[in-house]
Amino acid sequence: MKSILECRPLLEAEINKVAEVAGYLWQKGWAERNGGNITVNITEYADDGMRKMSAMTEPKPIGTVLPYLKGCYFFCKGTQKRMRDLARSPMENGSIIRICDDCANYVIIADEPVMPTSELPSHLSVHNEMLGRGKLYRASLHTHPIELVAMTHNRKFLEKDVASNLLWSMIPETKAFCPRGLGMIPYTLPGSVGLAEATIRELEDYDVVMWEKHGVFAVDVDIMAAFDQVDVLNKSAQIYIASRNMGFEPEGMSAEQMREMSEVFNLPK
Ligand code: 2HA
Ligand code: ZN
């Protein structure tokens, strides 16, 4: 069967990035079984041929109405699919969907009728919000980074910006490459409307938000950039834990060092 990626090098490059990131998530131990999700808005690569492709499925309800997504295209990890399989064969473990003109249904157009993640309503709601806010963010990532999740088992890190400030102070790169820090959402049932709504609210102030005792949700211009933000945050968590394992509380960069860096690199204060 002909793949939608044939003769579409830009779209293929985008899907290859998804596969590369899926491999990293597995290698890092952040994606046990079918853990985690990836959705990418690929509308900018939709040419006439793609727009004319017929639907492989009946329209399926999203479960909500998302006006900014009219006619948009997304690559979505498939429901129950594993990141480690997505890394090898992205088009067998994910599919490309088109949002119908009613903004309430979607159809699968390629390559196979792989049903998208059960988290589709929350991921699409986030994409709808990003477009509504005029952001250039095209990718959303949910994953289970071990050390960051471990930190949320301690009450003190659940208070606003406590974890964020600690993580920034472990190594200068973290604030440079995750300048808006880590938002914190109290434990909420996975897949619930409440969790989706809290995530959308928290993404007003942060690009990466933590779901207590579960995982992170990150948004960025592409999937590699979303992964990088989570990666630098988790690296900081590992440095914190390594220091504690050596028997001391890490000093952290001083307020003056943080201020100097924010100034020189023009980061938010
Ligand atoms: O879909 O990780 O929390 C897999 C998940 C949901
Ligand atoms: Zn999860």
mmCIF file of C-alpha atoms and ligand atoms in Angstrom:
data_model
loop_
_atom_site.group_PDB
_atom_site.id
_atom_site.type_symbol
_atom_site.label_atom_id
_atom_site.label_comp_id
_atom_site.label_asym_id
_atom_site.label_seq_id
_atom_site.Cartn_x
_atom_site.Cartn_y
_atom_site.Cartn_z
ATOM 1 C CA MET A 1 0.000 0.000 0.000
ATOM 2 C CA LYS A 2 1.194 3.513 -0.822
ATOM 3 C CA SER A 3 1.975 5.617 2.224
ATOM 4 C CA ILE A 4 0.795 9.218 2.562
ATOM 5 C CA LEU A 5 4.438 10.024 3.325
ATOM 6 C CA GLU A 6 5.593 9.083 -0.194
ATOM 7 C CA CYS A 7 6.459 12.212 -2.208
ATOM 8 C CA ARG A 8 5.816 14.393 0.871
ATOM 9 C CA PRO A 9 9.339 14.857 2.268
ATOM 10 C CA LEU A 10 8.368 17.628 4.696
ATOM 11 C CA LEU A 11 5.544 15.599 6.212
ATOM 12 C CA GLU A 12 7.807 12.541 6.312
ATOM 13 C CA ALA A 13 10.483 14.546 8.168
ATOM 14 C CA GLU A 14 7.865 15.598 10.745
ATOM 15 C CA ILE A 15 6.693 12.006 11.264
ATOM 16 C CA ASN A 16 10.327 10.859 11.511
ATOM 17 C CA LYS A 17 10.789 13.343 14.363
ATOM 18 C CA VAL A 18 7.806 11.746 16.134
ATOM 19 C CA ALA A 19 9.370 8.291 15.667
ATOM 20 C CA GLU A 20 12.737 9.533 16.952
ATOM 21 C CA VAL A 21 11.159 11.046 20.075
ATOM 22 C CA ALA A 22 9.072 7.888 20.681
ATOM 23 C CA GLY A 23 12.357 5.928 20.704
ATOM 24 C CA TYR A 24 13.903 8.313 23.245
ATOM 25 C CA LEU A 25 10.834 7.996 25.510
ATOM 26 C CA TRP A 26 11.175 4.215 25.486
ATOM 27 C CA GLN A 27 14.961 4.270 26.002
ATOM 28 C CA LYS A 28 14.584 6.620 28.963
ATOM 29 C CA GLY A 29 12.069 4.335 30.636
ATOM 30 C CA TRP A 30 9.366 6.991 30.396
ATOM 31 C CA ALA A 31 7.013 4.915 28.221
ATOM 32 C CA GLU A 32 6.165 1.575 29.783
ATOM 33 C CA ARG A 33 3.572 -0.492 27.896
ATOM 34 C CA ASN A 34 1.275 1.961 26.020
ATOM 35 C CA GLY A 35 2.183 4.854 28.331
ATOM 36 C CA GLY A 36 2.260 8.352 26.927
ATOM 37 C CA ASN A 37 0.793 10.114 23.938
ATOM 38 C CA ILE A 38 1.882 12.274 21.036
ATOM 39 C CA THR A 39 -0.260 14.413 18.728
ATOM 40 C CA VAL A 40 1.128 16.800 16.105
ATOM 41 C CA ASN A 41 -0.764 19.383 14.060
ATOM 42 C CA ILE A 42 0.444 18.740 10.484
ATOM 43 C CA THR A 43 -2.047 21.028 8.696
ATOM 44 C CA GLU A 44 0.770 23.096 7.158
ATOM 45 C CA TYR A 45 1.821 20.006 5.128
ATOM 46 C CA ALA A 46 -1.682 19.268 3.806
ATOM 47 C CA ASP A 47 -1.527 19.699 0.004
ATOM 48 C CA ASP A 48 -4.440 19.370 -2.447
ATOM 49 C CA GLY A 49 -3.843 15.631 -2.853
ATOM 50 C CA MET A 50 -4.112 15.131 0.875
ATOM 51 C CA ARG A 51 -7.233 17.258 1.113
ATOM 52 C CA LYS A 52 -8.860 15.092 -1.570
ATOM 53 C CA MET A 53 -8.045 11.813 0.144
ATOM 54 C CA SER A 54 -11.175 9.915 1.099
ATOM 55 C CA ALA A 55 -11.954 9.002 4.686
ATOM 56 C CA MET A 56 -11.106 5.459 5.843
ATOM 57 C CA THR A 57 -13.699 5.624 8.607
ATOM 58 C CA GLU A 58 -17.111 7.049 9.320
ATOM 59 C CA PRO A 59 -16.937 10.396 11.129
ATOM 60 C CA LYS A 60 -16.207 9.726 14.808
ATOM 61 C CA PRO A 61 -17.239 12.185 17.522
ATOM 62 C CA ILE A 62 -14.403 13.999 19.296
ATOM 63 C CA GLY A 63 -16.703 14.468 22.283
ATOM 64 C CA THR A 64 -16.457 18.231 22.195
ATOM 65 C CA VAL A 65 -16.631 21.070 19.637
ATOM 66 C CA LEU A 66 -13.288 22.678 18.743
ATOM 67 C CA PRO A 67 -13.849 25.652 16.409
ATOM 68 C CA TYR A 68 -10.193 26.478 15.691
ATOM 69 C CA LEU A 69 -9.540 22.949 14.380
ATOM 70 C CA LYS A 70 -11.918 23.108 11.394
ATOM 71 C CA GLY A 71 -10.249 21.210 8.516
ATOM 72 C CA CYS A 72 -7.022 20.644 10.471
ATOM 73 C CA TYR A 73 -4.881 17.507 10.157
ATOM 74 C CA PHE A 74 -3.134 15.686 12.990
ATOM 75 C CA PHE A 75 -0.799 12.760 13.393
ATOM 76 C CA CYS A 76 -1.901 10.841 16.512
ATOM 77 C CA LYS A 77 -0.417 7.878 18.311
ATOM 78 C CA GLY A 78 -2.870 4.980 18.145
ATOM 79 C CA THR A 79 -4.854 3.823 21.143
ATOM 80 C CA GLN A 80 -3.137 1.004 23.064
ATOM 81 C CA LYS A 81 -0.028 1.384 20.864
ATOM 82 C CA ARG A 82 3.467 1.305 22.333
ATOM 83 C CA MET A 83 6.044 4.109 21.950
ATOM 84 C CA ARG A 84 8.726 1.508 21.249
ATOM 85 C CA ASP A 85 6.678 0.251 18.276
ATOM 86 C CA LEU A 86 5.876 3.801 17.118
ATOM 87 C CA ALA A 87 9.640 4.408 17.004
ATOM 88 C CA ARG A 88 10.068 1.640 14.411
ATOM 89 C CA SER A 89 6.835 1.969 12.439
ATOM 90 C CA PRO A 90 5.096 5.294 13.040
ATOM 91 C CA MET A 91 2.396 4.788 10.404
ATOM 92 C CA GLU A 92 1.410 1.368 11.755
ATOM 93 C CA ASN A 93 1.126 2.617 15.321
ATOM 94 C CA GLY A 94 -0.452 5.977 14.620
ATOM 95 C CA SER A 95 -2.622 7.588 11.973
ATOM 96 C CA ILE A 96 -3.438 10.873 10.292
ATOM 97 C CA ILE A 97 -6.866 12.349 10.958
ATOM 98 C CA ARG A 98 -8.827 15.246 9.472
ATOM 99 C CA ILE A 99 -11.186 17.310 11.618
ATOM 100 C CA CYS A 100 -14.590 17.567 9.928
ATOM 101 C CA ASP A 101 -16.155 20.917 9.086
ATOM 102 C CA ASP A 102 -18.575 20.574 12.015
ATOM 103 C CA CYS A 103 -15.507 20.771 14.344
ATOM 104 C CA ALA A 104 -17.080 17.949 16.376
ATOM 105 C CA ASN A 105 -16.063 14.832 14.408
ATOM 106 C CA TYR A 106 -12.920 13.469 12.783
ATOM 107 C CA VAL A 107 -12.077 10.877 10.119
ATOM 108 C CA ILE A 108 -8.917 8.824 9.644
ATOM 109 C CA ILE A 109 -7.315 9.378 6.223
ATOM 110 C CA ALA A 110 -3.989 7.465 6.364
ATOM 111 C CA ASP A 111 -2.152 5.103 6.321
ATOM 112 C CA GLU A 112 -4.305 2.509 8.092
ATOM 113 C CA PRO A 113 -7.467 2.883 10.180
ATOM 114 C CA VAL A 114 -5.537 2.920 13.480
ATOM 115 C CA MET A 115 -7.863 4.434 16.097
ATOM 116 C CA PRO A 116 -6.236 7.462 17.760
ATOM 117 C CA THR A 117 -5.324 7.604 21.453
ATOM 118 C CA SER A 118 -8.141 7.582 23.998
ATOM 119 C CA GLU A 119 -6.681 10.927 25.148
ATOM 120 C CA LEU A 120 -7.616 12.486 21.801
ATOM 121 C CA PRO A 121 -10.292 14.846 23.247
ATOM 122 C CA SER A 122 -7.842 16.382 25.727
ATOM 123 C CA HIS A 123 -4.975 16.611 23.218
ATOM 124 C CA LEU A 124 -7.210 18.186 20.569
ATOM 125 C CA SER A 125 -8.682 20.593 23.141
ATOM 126 C CA VAL A 126 -5.132 21.740 23.917
ATOM 127 C CA HIS A 127 -4.361 22.215 20.177
ATOM 128 C CA ASN A 128 -7.623 24.163 19.783
ATOM 129 C CA GLU A 129 -6.625 26.421 22.661
ATOM 130 C CA MET A 130 -3.092 26.949 21.284
ATOM 131 C CA LEU A 131 -4.485 28.055 17.901
ATOM 132 C CA GLY A 132 -7.051 30.245 19.654
ATOM 133 C CA ARG A 133 -4.272 31.946 21.615
ATOM 134 C CA GLY A 134 -2.323 32.508 18.369
ATOM 135 C CA LYS A 135 0.577 30.281 19.453
ATOM 136 C CA LEU A 136 2.794 28.548 16.889
ATOM 137 C CA TYR A 137 2.799 25.379 18.980
ATOM 138 C CA ARG A 138 2.120 22.321 16.829
ATOM 139 C CA ALA A 139 3.043 19.385 19.094
ATOM 140 C CA SER A 140 1.793 17.989 22.367
ATOM 141 C CA LEU A 141 3.482 15.277 24.367
ATOM 142 C CA HIS A 142 2.373 13.268 27.387
ATOM 143 C CA THR A 143 4.952 10.998 29.045
ATOM 144 C CA HIS A 144 5.953 9.495 32.422
ATOM 145 C CA PRO A 145 9.468 10.824 33.307
ATOM 146 C CA ILE A 146 10.605 8.820 36.332
ATOM 147 C CA GLU A 147 12.393 11.393 38.489
ATOM 148 C CA LEU A 148 9.910 14.214 37.855
ATOM 149 C CA VAL A 149 6.989 11.945 38.753
ATOM 150 C CA ALA A 150 8.844 10.773 41.880
ATOM 151 C CA MET A 151 9.141 14.388 43.084
ATOM 152 C CA THR A 152 5.346 14.765 43.061
ATOM 153 C CA HIS A 153 5.092 12.157 45.819
ATOM 154 C CA ASN A 154 6.344 14.837 48.219
ATOM 155 C CA ARG A 155 3.830 17.528 49.286
ATOM 156 C CA LYS A 156 6.409 20.317 49.374
ATOM 157 C CA PHE A 157 7.022 20.052 45.616
ATOM 158 C CA LEU A 158 3.319 20.410 44.823
ATOM 159 C CA GLU A 159 3.184 24.017 45.974
ATOM 160 C CA LYS A 160 3.209 26.601 43.199
ATOM 161 C CA ASP A 161 6.652 26.980 41.560
ATOM 162 C CA VAL A 162 8.579 25.172 44.337
ATOM 163 C CA ALA A 163 9.655 22.329 42.014
ATOM 164 C CA SER A 164 10.146 24.758 39.124
ATOM 165 C CA ASN A 165 12.524 27.036 41.068
ATOM 166 C CA LEU A 166 14.457 24.078 42.473
ATOM 167 C CA LEU A 167 14.842 22.471 39.020
ATOM 168 C CA TRP A 168 15.932 25.753 37.398
ATOM 169 C CA SER A 169 18.601 26.177 40.061
ATOM 170 C CA MET A 170 20.231 22.761 39.431
ATOM 171 C CA ILE A 171 21.902 23.656 36.093
ATOM 172 C CA PRO A 172 21.730 26.868 34.008
ATOM 173 C CA GLU A 173 20.362 25.126 30.873
ATOM 174 C CA THR A 174 17.066 24.276 32.517
ATOM 175 C CA LYS A 175 15.812 27.859 32.751
ATOM 176 C CA ALA A 176 17.369 28.662 29.354
ATOM 177 C CA PHE A 177 15.518 25.833 27.594
ATOM 178 C CA CYS A 178 12.397 25.601 29.752
ATOM 179 C CA PRO A 179 11.950 29.326 30.462
ATOM 180 C CA ARG A 180 8.319 29.146 31.605
ATOM 181 C CA GLY A 181 9.011 26.370 34.126
ATOM 182 C CA LEU A 182 6.891 23.491 35.332
ATOM 183 C CA GLY A 183 3.216 23.936 36.248
ATOM 184 C CA MET A 184 1.705 21.600 38.817
ATOM 185 C CA ILE A 185 -1.753 20.017 38.663
ATOM 186 C CA PRO A 186 -3.079 18.145 41.727
ATOM 187 C CA TYR A 187 -3.915 14.473 41.192
ATOM 188 C CA THR A 188 -6.902 14.091 38.843
ATOM 189 C CA LEU A 189 -8.302 10.958 37.229
ATOM 190 C CA PRO A 190 -6.387 10.156 33.969
ATOM 191 C CA GLY A 191 -8.443 10.824 30.857
ATOM 192 C CA SER A 192 -11.030 12.936 32.707
ATOM 193 C CA VAL A 193 -12.547 16.195 31.487
ATOM 194 C CA GLY A 194 -11.365 17.788 34.744
ATOM 195 C CA LEU A 195 -7.747 16.921 33.943
ATOM 196 C CA ALA A 196 -8.051 18.293 30.393
ATOM 197 C CA GLU A 197 -9.554 21.565 31.699
ATOM 198 C CA ALA A 198 -6.907 21.972 34.390
ATOM 199 C CA THR A 199 -4.169 21.303 31.811
ATOM 200 C CA ILE A 200 -5.516 23.969 29.452
ATOM 201 C CA ARG A 201 -5.696 26.489 32.333
ATOM 202 C CA GLU A 202 -2.156 25.729 33.507
ATOM 203 C CA LEU A 203 -0.739 25.962 29.952
ATOM 204 C CA GLU A 204 -1.571 29.681 30.038
ATOM 205 C CA ASP A 205 1.436 30.149 32.317
ATOM 206 C CA TYR A 206 3.653 27.133 31.547
ATOM 207 C CA ASP A 207 4.715 25.047 28.515
ATOM 208 C CA VAL A 208 5.191 21.913 30.617
ATOM 209 C CA VAL A 209 2.717 20.866 33.291
ATOM 210 C CA MET A 210 2.981 18.026 35.770
ATOM 211 C CA TRP A 211 0.082 15.739 36.543
ATOM 212 C CA GLU A 212 0.698 14.746 40.174
ATOM 213 C CA LYS A 213 1.799 11.079 40.548
ATOM 214 C CA HIS A 214 1.305 10.476 36.815
ATOM 215 C CA GLY A 215 3.357 12.341 34.206
ATOM 216 C CA VAL A 216 3.933 15.534 32.267
ATOM 217 C CA PHE A 217 2.118 17.266 29.427
ATOM 218 C CA ALA A 218 4.286 19.494 27.223
ATOM 219 C CA VAL A 219 3.592 21.705 24.212
ATOM 220 C CA ASP A 220 5.991 23.348 21.765
ATOM 221 C CA VAL A 221 6.574 24.247 18.129
ATOM 222 C CA ASP A 222 7.426 20.636 17.255
ATOM 223 C CA ILE A 223 7.689 17.311 19.018
ATOM 224 C CA MET A 224 11.494 17.496 19.388
ATOM 225 C CA ALA A 225 11.258 20.845 21.185
ATOM 226 C CA ALA A 226 8.489 19.544 23.476
ATOM 227 C CA PHE A 227 10.676 16.537 24.324
ATOM 228 C CA ASP A 228 13.709 18.783 24.971
ATOM 229 C CA GLN A 229 11.788 20.796 27.569
ATOM 230 C CA VAL A 230 10.825 17.657 29.492
ATOM 231 C CA ASP A 231 14.349 16.265 29.083
ATOM 232 C CA VAL A 232 16.066 19.315 30.641
ATOM 233 C CA LEU A 233 13.588 19.352 33.546
ATOM 234 C CA ASN A 234 14.085 15.661 34.231
ATOM 235 C CA LYS A 235 17.887 16.072 34.005
ATOM 236 C CA SER A 236 17.626 18.664 36.783
ATOM 237 C CA ALA A 237 15.520 16.272 38.856
ATOM 238 C CA GLN A 238 18.234 13.629 38.383
ATOM 239 C CA ILE A 239 20.931 16.070 39.550
ATOM 240 C CA TYR A 240 18.852 16.878 42.630
ATOM 241 C CA ILE A 241 18.397 13.192 43.404
ATOM 242 C CA ALA A 242 22.092 12.406 42.738
ATOM 243 C CA SER A 243 23.069 15.081 45.284
ATOM 244 C CA ARG A 244 20.611 13.695 47.847
ATOM 245 C CA ASN A 245 22.036 10.202 47.195
ATOM 246 C CA MET A 246 25.522 11.584 47.941
ATOM 247 C CA GLY A 247 24.112 12.597 51.309
ATOM 248 C CA PHE A 248 23.591 16.350 50.989
ATOM 249 C CA GLU A 249 20.924 18.876 49.979
ATOM 250 C CA PRO A 250 22.217 20.532 46.770
ATOM 251 C CA GLU A 251 23.042 24.221 47.147
ATOM 252 C CA GLY A 252 21.437 25.258 43.854
ATOM 253 C CA MET A 253 22.425 28.330 41.834
ATOM 254 C CA SER A 254 22.056 31.514 43.882
ATOM 255 C CA ALA A 255 19.276 34.069 43.296
ATOM 256 C CA GLU A 256 21.961 36.410 41.898
ATOM 257 C CA GLN A 257 23.229 33.757 39.452
ATOM 258 C CA MET A 258 19.678 33.053 38.309
ATOM 259 C CA ARG A 259 18.965 36.760 37.871
ATOM 260 C CA GLU A 260 22.190 37.308 35.890
ATOM 261 C CA MET A 261 21.374 34.417 33.569
ATOM 262 C CA SER A 262 17.803 35.535 32.988
ATOM 263 C CA GLU A 263 19.098 38.997 32.100
ATOM 264 C CA VAL A 264 21.874 37.896 29.750
ATOM 265 C CA PHE A 265 19.663 35.387 27.921
ATOM 266 C CA ASN A 266 16.596 37.641 28.032
ATOM 267 C CA LEU A 267 14.459 35.044 29.840
ATOM 268 C CA PRO A 268 11.261 35.757 31.767
ATOM 269 C CA LYS A 269 12.076 36.782 35.373
HETATM 270 O O1 2HA B 1 -2.493 6.802 27.018
HETATM 271 O O2 2HA B 1 -0.245 7.498 29.496
HETATM 272 O O3 2HA B 1 -2.261 8.592 30.764
HETATM 273 C C1 2HA B 1 -1.472 6.469 27.841
HETATM 274 C C2 2HA B 1 -1.338 7.325 29.026
HETATM 275 C C3 2HA B 1 -2.539 7.943 29.598
HETATM 276 ZN ZN ZN B 2 -0.081 8.730 31.260
#
